[in-house]
């Protein structure tokens, strides 16, 4: 789990990024480790809404964790994440993973 600001900044600066309507992903491939961080700014909403968005991202990460490549992932929630249907969010989730080549294609 990514917790320190320096860890997030390293992924932001050195990693690849992909954006969709409800999610942004920053991915830094690193052999031998799989770390994940979640963030939602105050633009997304109050604390309850931000936590709800991060819970949705965690649920998707658990669902697809065995299909993901090793590396550091930073998931950024955007405002529509709270209101979109879960099927739309799942589609966005897969889209950003494919864009940064972080998912094994044969498992889709």
Coordinates of N, CA, C and O in Angstrom, one line a residue:
X1 N 0.8 -1.2 0.0 CA 0.0 0.0 0.0 C 0.9 1.2 0.0 O 1.8 1.3 0.8
X2 N 0.6 2.2 -0.9 CA 1.3 3.4 -0.9 C 0.7 4.4 0.1 O -0.5 4.5 0.1
X3 N 1.5 5.0 1.0 CA 1.0 5.9 2.0 C 1.7 7.2 2.0 O 1.1 8.2 2.4
X4 N 3.0 7.2 1.7 CA 3.8 8.4 1.9 C 3.7 9.3 0.6 O 3.6 8.8 -0.5
X5 N 3.7 10.6 0.8 CA 3.6 11.5 -0.3 C 4.8 11.3 -1.3 O 4.5 11.4 -2.5
X6 N 6.0 11.0 -0.8 CA 7.1 10.7 -1.7 C 6.8 9.5 -2.7 O 7.2 9.6 -3.8
X7 N 6.2 8.5 -2.2 CA 5.9 7.3 -3.0 C 4.9 7.7 -4.1 O 5.0 7.3 -5.2
X8 N 3.9 8.5 -3.7 CA 2.9 9.0 -4.7 C 3.6 9.8 -5.8 O 3.3 9.7 -7.0
X9 N 4.4 10.8 -5.3 CA 5.1 11.7 -6.3 C 6.0 10.9 -7.2 O 6.1 11.3 -8.4
X10 N 6.6 9.8 -6.8 CA 7.5 9.1 -7.7 C 6.7 8.4 -8.8 O 7.1 8.4 -9.9
X11 N 5.5 7.9 -8.5 CA 4.6 7.3 -9.5 C 4.1 8.4 -10.4 O 4.1 8.2 -11.6
X12 N 3.7 9.5 -9.9 CA 3.2 10.6 -10.7 C 4.3 11.1 -11.7 O 4.0 11.3 -12.9
X13 N 5.5 11.2 -11.3 CA 6.5 11.8 -12.1 C 7.1 10.8 -13.1 O 7.4 11.1 -14.2
X14 N 7.3 9.5 -12.7 CA 8.0 8.6 -13.5 C 7.1 7.6 -14.2 O 7.5 6.9 -15.2
X15 N 5.9 7.5 -13.8 CA 5.0 6.5 -14.3 C 4.2 7.0 -15.6 O 4.2 8.1 -16.0
X16 N 3.4 6.0 -16.1 CA 2.5 6.3 -17.2 C 1.2 6.6 -16.6 O 0.8 6.2 -15.6
X17 N 0.4 7.4 -17.4 CA -0.9 7.8 -16.9 C -2.0 7.5 -18.0 O -1.7 7.6 -19.2
X18 N -3.2 7.3 -17.5 CA -4.4 7.2 -18.4 C -5.6 7.7 -17.7 O -5.7 7.6 -16.5
X19 N -6.4 8.4 -18.4 CA -7.6 9.0 -17.8 C -8.9 8.6 -18.5 O -8.9 8.4 -19.7
X20 N -9.9 8.5 -17.8 CA -11.3 8.3 -18.3 C -12.2 9.3 -17.7 O -11.7 10.2 -17.0
X21 N -13.5 9.1 -17.9 CA -14.4 10.1 -17.3 C -14.5 10.1 -15.8 O -14.7 11.1 -15.2
X22 N -14.3 8.9 -15.2 CA -14.4 8.9 -13.8 C -13.2 8.4 -13.0 O -13.2 8.5 -11.8
X23 N -12.1 8.0 -13.7 CA -10.9 7.5 -13.0 C -9.7 8.0 -13.8 O -9.7 8.1 -15.0
X24 N -8.6 8.2 -13.0 CA -7.3 8.5 -13.6 C -6.4 7.4 -12.9 O -6.5 7.1 -11.7
X25 N -5.5 6.9 -13.7 CA -4.5 5.9 -13.2 C -3.1 6.3 -13.6 O -2.8 6.7 -14.7
X26 N -2.2 6.2 -12.6 CA -0.8 6.4 -12.8 C -0.2 5.1 -12.4 O -0.4 4.6 -11.3
X27 N 0.7 4.6 -13.3 CA 1.2 3.3 -13.2 C 2.7 3.3 -13.4 O 3.2 3.9 -14.4
X28 N 3.5 2.8 -12.5 CA 4.9 2.7 -12.6 C 5.3 1.2 -12.5 O 5.2 0.6 -11.4
X29 N 5.8 0.6 -13.6 CA 6.1 -0.8 -13.6 C 7.4 -1.0 -12.7 O 8.4 -0.4 -13.0
X30 N 7.3 -1.9 -11.7 CA 8.5 -2.3 -10.9 C 8.4 -3.8 -10.7 O 7.4 -4.3 -10.2
X31 N 9.5 -4.5 -11.0 CA 9.6 -5.9 -10.8 C 9.6 -6.3 -9.3 O 10.2 -5.6 -8.5
X32 N 8.8 -7.3 -9.0 CA 8.9 -7.9 -7.7 C 8.0 -7.2 -6.6 O 7.9 -7.7 -5.5
X33 N 7.2 -6.2 -7.0 CA 6.3 -5.6 -6.0 C 5.0 -5.1 -6.7 O 5.0 -4.8 -7.8
X34 N 4.0 -5.1 -5.9 CA 2.7 -4.6 -6.4 C 2.1 -3.7 -5.2 O 1.7 -4.2 -4.2
X35 N 2.2 -2.4 -5.4 CA 1.7 -1.5 -4.4 C 0.6 -0.7 -5.0 O 0.6 -0.4 -6.2
X36 N -0.4 -0.3 -4.2 CA -1.5 0.5 -4.7 C -1.8 1.6 -3.7 O -1.6 1.5 -2.5
X37 N -2.2 2.8 -4.3 CA -2.6 3.9 -3.5 C -3.8 4.5 -4.2 O -4.1 4.4 -5.4
X38 N -4.7 5.1 -3.3 CA -6.0 5.7 -3.8 C -6.0 7.1 -3.3 O -5.6 7.4 -2.2
X39 N -6.6 8.0 -4.1 CA -6.7 9.4 -3.7 C -7.9 10.0 -4.4 O -8.4 9.6 -5.4
X40 N -8.5 10.9 -3.6 CA -9.7 11.7 -4.1 C -9.6 13.1 -3.5 O -9.5 13.2 -2.3
X41 N -9.5 14.1 -4.4 CA -9.4 15.4 -3.9 C -10.7 16.0 -3.4 O -11.8 15.3 -3.5
X42 N -10.7 17.1 -2.7 CA -11.9 17.7 -2.2 C -12.9 18.2 -3.3 O -14.0 18.4 -3.1
X43 N -12.4 18.2 -4.6 CA -13.2 18.5 -5.7 C -14.3 17.4 -5.9 O -15.3 17.7 -6.5
X44 N -14.0 16.2 -5.5 CA -14.9 15.1 -5.7 C -16.1 15.2 -4.8 O -17.2 14.9 -5.2
X45 N -15.9 15.7 -3.6 CA -17.0 15.9 -2.7 C -16.5 15.9 -1.2 O -15.4 16.0 -1.0
X46 N -17.5 15.8 -0.3 CA -17.1 15.8 1.1 C -16.5 14.4 1.5 O -16.3 13.6 0.6
X47 N -16.1 14.2 2.7 CA -15.4 13.1 3.1 C -16.2 11.8 2.9 O -15.6 10.8 2.5
X48 N -17.4 11.8 3.1 CA -18.3 10.6 2.9 C -18.2 10.2 1.4 O -18.0 9.0 1.1
X49 N -18.3 11.1 0.5 CA -18.3 10.8 -0.9 C -16.9 10.4 -1.4 O -16.8 9.4 -2.1
X50 N -15.9 11.1 -0.9 CA -14.5 10.7 -1.2 C -14.2 9.2 -0.8 O -13.6 8.4 -1.5
X51 N -14.6 8.9 0.4 CA -14.4 7.5 0.9 C -15.2 6.5 0.1 O -14.7 5.4 -0.1
X52 N -16.4 6.9 -0.3 CA -17.2 6.0 -1.1 C -16.5 5.7 -2.4 O -16.5 4.6 -2.9
X53 N -16.0 6.7 -3.0 CA -15.3 6.6 -4.3 C -14.0 5.7 -4.1 O -13.8 4.8 -5.0
X54 N -13.3 5.8 -3.1 CA -12.1 5.0 -2.8 C -12.5 3.6 -2.6 O -11.8 2.6 -3.0
X55 N -13.6 3.3 -1.9 CA -14.1 2.0 -1.7 C -14.5 1.3 -3.0 O -14.2 0.1 -3.2
X56 N -15.1 2.0 -3.9 CA -15.4 1.5 -5.2 C -14.1 1.1 -5.9 O -14.1 0.0 -6.6
X57 N -13.1 1.9 -5.9 CA -11.8 1.6 -6.5 C -11.2 0.4 -5.9 O -10.6 -0.5 -6.6
X58 N -11.2 0.3 -4.6 CA -10.7 -0.9 -3.9 C -11.4 -2.1 -4.3 O -10.7 -3.2 -4.5
X59 N -12.7 -2.1 -4.4 CA -13.4 -3.3 -4.8 C -13.0 -3.7 -6.2 O -12.8 -5.0 -6.5
X60 N -12.8 -2.8 -7.1 CA -12.4 -3.2 -8.5 C -11.0 -3.7 -8.5 O -10.6 -4.6 -9.2
X61 N -10.1 -3.1 -7.6 CA -8.7 -3.6 -7.6 C -8.7 -5.0 -7.0 O -7.9 -5.8 -7.5
X62 N -9.5 -5.3 -6.1 CA -9.6 -6.7 -5.6 C -10.1 -7.7 -6.6 O -9.6 -8.8 -6.8
X63 N -11.0 -7.2 -7.4 CA -11.6 -8.0 -8.5 C -10.6 -8.4 -9.6 O -10.5 -9.5 -10.1
X64 N -9.7 -7.4 -9.9 CA -8.7 -7.6 -11.0 C -7.3 -7.8 -10.5 O -6.4 -7.8 -11.4
X65 N -7.0 -7.9 -9.3 CA -5.7 -7.9 -8.8 C -4.8 -9.1 -9.3 O -3.6 -8.9 -9.6
X66 N -5.4 -10.2 -9.6 CA -4.7 -11.4 -10.1 C -4.3 -11.2 -11.6 O -3.4 -11.9 -12.1
X67 N -5.0 -10.3 -12.3 CA -4.7 -10.1 -13.7 C -3.7 -8.9 -14.0 O -3.4 -8.7 -15.1
X68 N -3.3 -8.3 -12.9 CA -2.5 -7.1 -13.1 C -1.0 -7.4 -13.0 O -0.6 -8.3 -12.3
X69 N -0.2 -6.6 -13.8 CA 1.2 -6.7 -13.8 C 1.8 -6.1 -12.5 O 1.1 -5.3 -11.8
X70 N 3.0 -6.4 -12.2 CA 3.7 -5.9 -11.0 C 4.0 -4.4 -11.2 O 4.3 -4.0 -12.3
X71 N 4.0 -3.7 -10.1 CA 4.3 -2.3 -10.2 C 3.5 -1.5 -9.2 O 2.8 -2.0 -8.3
X72 N 3.6 -0.2 -9.3 CA 2.9 0.7 -8.3 C 1.7 1.4 -9.1 O 1.9 1.9 -10.2
X73 N 0.6 1.4 -8.5 CA -0.6 1.9 -9.0 C -1.1 3.0 -8.1 O -1.3 2.9 -6.9
X74 N -1.5 4.2 -8.7 CA -2.1 5.3 -8.0 C -3.4 5.5 -8.7 O -3.5 5.9 -9.9
X75 N -4.5 5.3 -8.0 CA -5.9 5.5 -8.6 C -6.4 6.8 -8.1 O -6.4 7.0 -6.9
X76 N -6.8 7.7 -9.0 CA -7.3 9.0 -8.6 C -8.8 9.0 -9.0 O -9.2 8.8 -10.2
X77 N -9.6 9.3 -8.0 CA -11.1 9.4 -8.2 C -11.4 10.7 -8.8 O -10.9 11.7 -8.4
X78 N -12.3 10.8 -9.8 CA -12.9 12.0 -10.3 C -14.3 12.1 -9.9 O -14.9 11.1 -9.4
X79 N -14.9 13.3 -10.0 CA -16.2 13.6 -9.4 C -17.3 12.6 -10.0 O -18.1 12.2 -9.2
X80 N -17.3 12.2 -11.2 CA -18.4 11.3 -11.7 C -18.3 9.9 -11.1 O -19.3 9.2 -11.3
X81 N -17.2 9.5 -10.5 CA -17.1 8.2 -9.9 C -18.2 7.9 -8.9 O -18.7 6.8 -8.9
X82 N -18.6 8.9 -8.2 CA -19.7 8.7 -7.2 C -21.0 8.4 -7.8 O -21.8 7.7 -7.2
X83 N -21.3 9.0 -8.9 CA -22.7 8.9 -9.5 C -22.9 7.9 -10.6 O -24.0 7.5 -10.8
X84 N -21.8 7.4 -11.2 CA -21.9 6.5 -12.3 C -22.3 5.1 -11.8 O -22.0 4.7 -10.6
X85 N -22.9 4.3 -12.6 CA -23.2 2.9 -12.3 C -21.9 2.1 -12.2 O -20.9 2.5 -12.8
X86 N -21.9 1.1 -11.4 CA -20.7 0.3 -11.2 C -20.2 -0.4 -12.5 O -19.0 -0.6 -12.7
X87 N -21.2 -0.7 -13.4 CA -20.7 -1.3 -14.7 C -20.0 -0.3 -15.5 O -19.0 -0.7 -16.2
X88 N -20.4 1.0 -15.5 CA -19.6 2.0 -16.2 C -18.2 2.2 -15.6 O -17.3 2.4 -16.3
X89 N -18.2 2.2 -14.3 CA -16.9 2.3 -13.6 C -16.0 1.1 -13.9 O -14.8 1.3 -14.2
X90 N -16.5 -0.1 -14.0 CA -15.7 -1.2 -14.4 C -15.2 -1.1 -15.8 O -14.0 -1.4 -16.0
X91 N -16.0 -0.6 -16.7 CA -15.5 -0.3 -18.1 C -14.4 0.7 -18.1 O -13.4 0.5 -18.7
X92 N -14.5 1.8 -17.3 CA -13.5 2.8 -17.3 C -12.2 2.2 -16.6 O -11.1 2.5 -17.1
X93 N -12.4 1.4 -15.6 CA -11.3 0.7 -14.9 C -10.5 -0.1 -15.9 O -9.2 0.0 -16.0
X94 N -11.1 -1.0 -16.7 CA -10.4 -1.8 -17.7 C -9.8 -1.0 -18.8 O -8.7 -1.3 -19.2
X95 N -10.5 0.1 -19.2 CA -10.0 1.0 -20.2 C -8.6 1.6 -19.8 O -7.6 1.6 -20.6
X96 N -8.5 2.2 -18.6 CA -7.3 2.8 -18.2 C -6.2 1.8 -18.0 O -5.0 2.0 -18.3
X97 N -6.5 0.6 -17.5 CA -5.5 -0.5 -17.4 C -4.9 -0.9 -18.7 O -3.7 -1.1 -18.8
X98 N -5.8 -1.0 -19.7 CA -5.3 -1.4 -21.1 C -4.4 -0.2 -21.6 O -3.4 -0.5 -22.3
X99 N -4.8 1.0 -21.4 CA -4.0 2.1 -21.9 C -2.6 2.2 -21.4 O -1.7 2.6 -22.1
X100 N -2.4 1.8 -20.2 CA -1.0 1.8 -19.6 C -0.3 0.4 -19.7 O 0.8 0.2 -19.2
X101 N -1.0 -0.6 -20.3 CA -0.4 -1.9 -20.5 C -0.1 -2.5 -19.1 O 0.9 -3.1 -18.9
X102 N -1.1 -2.5 -18.2 CA -0.8 -3.0 -16.9 C -1.7 -4.2 -16.6 O -1.7 -4.7 -15.5
X103 N -2.4 -4.7 -17.6 CA -3.2 -5.9 -17.4 C -2.9 -6.9 -18.4 O -2.5 -6.6 -19.6
X104 N -2.9 -8.2 -18.0 CA -2.7 -9.3 -18.9 C -3.8 -9.4 -19.9 O -5.0 -9.7 -19.4
X105 N -3.6 -9.3 -21.1 CA -4.7 -9.2 -22.1 C -5.4 -10.5 -22.3 O -6.6 -10.6 -22.6
X106 N -4.8 -11.7 -22.1 CA -5.4 -13.0 -22.3 C -6.5 -13.3 -21.3 O -7.3 -14.1 -21.5
X107 N -6.4 -12.6 -20.1 CA -7.4 -12.9 -19.1 C -8.7 -12.1 -19.2 O -9.6 -12.2 -18.4
X108 N -8.8 -11.2 -20.2 CA -10.0 -10.3 -20.3 C -11.1 -11.1 -20.9 O -11.3 -11.5 -21.8

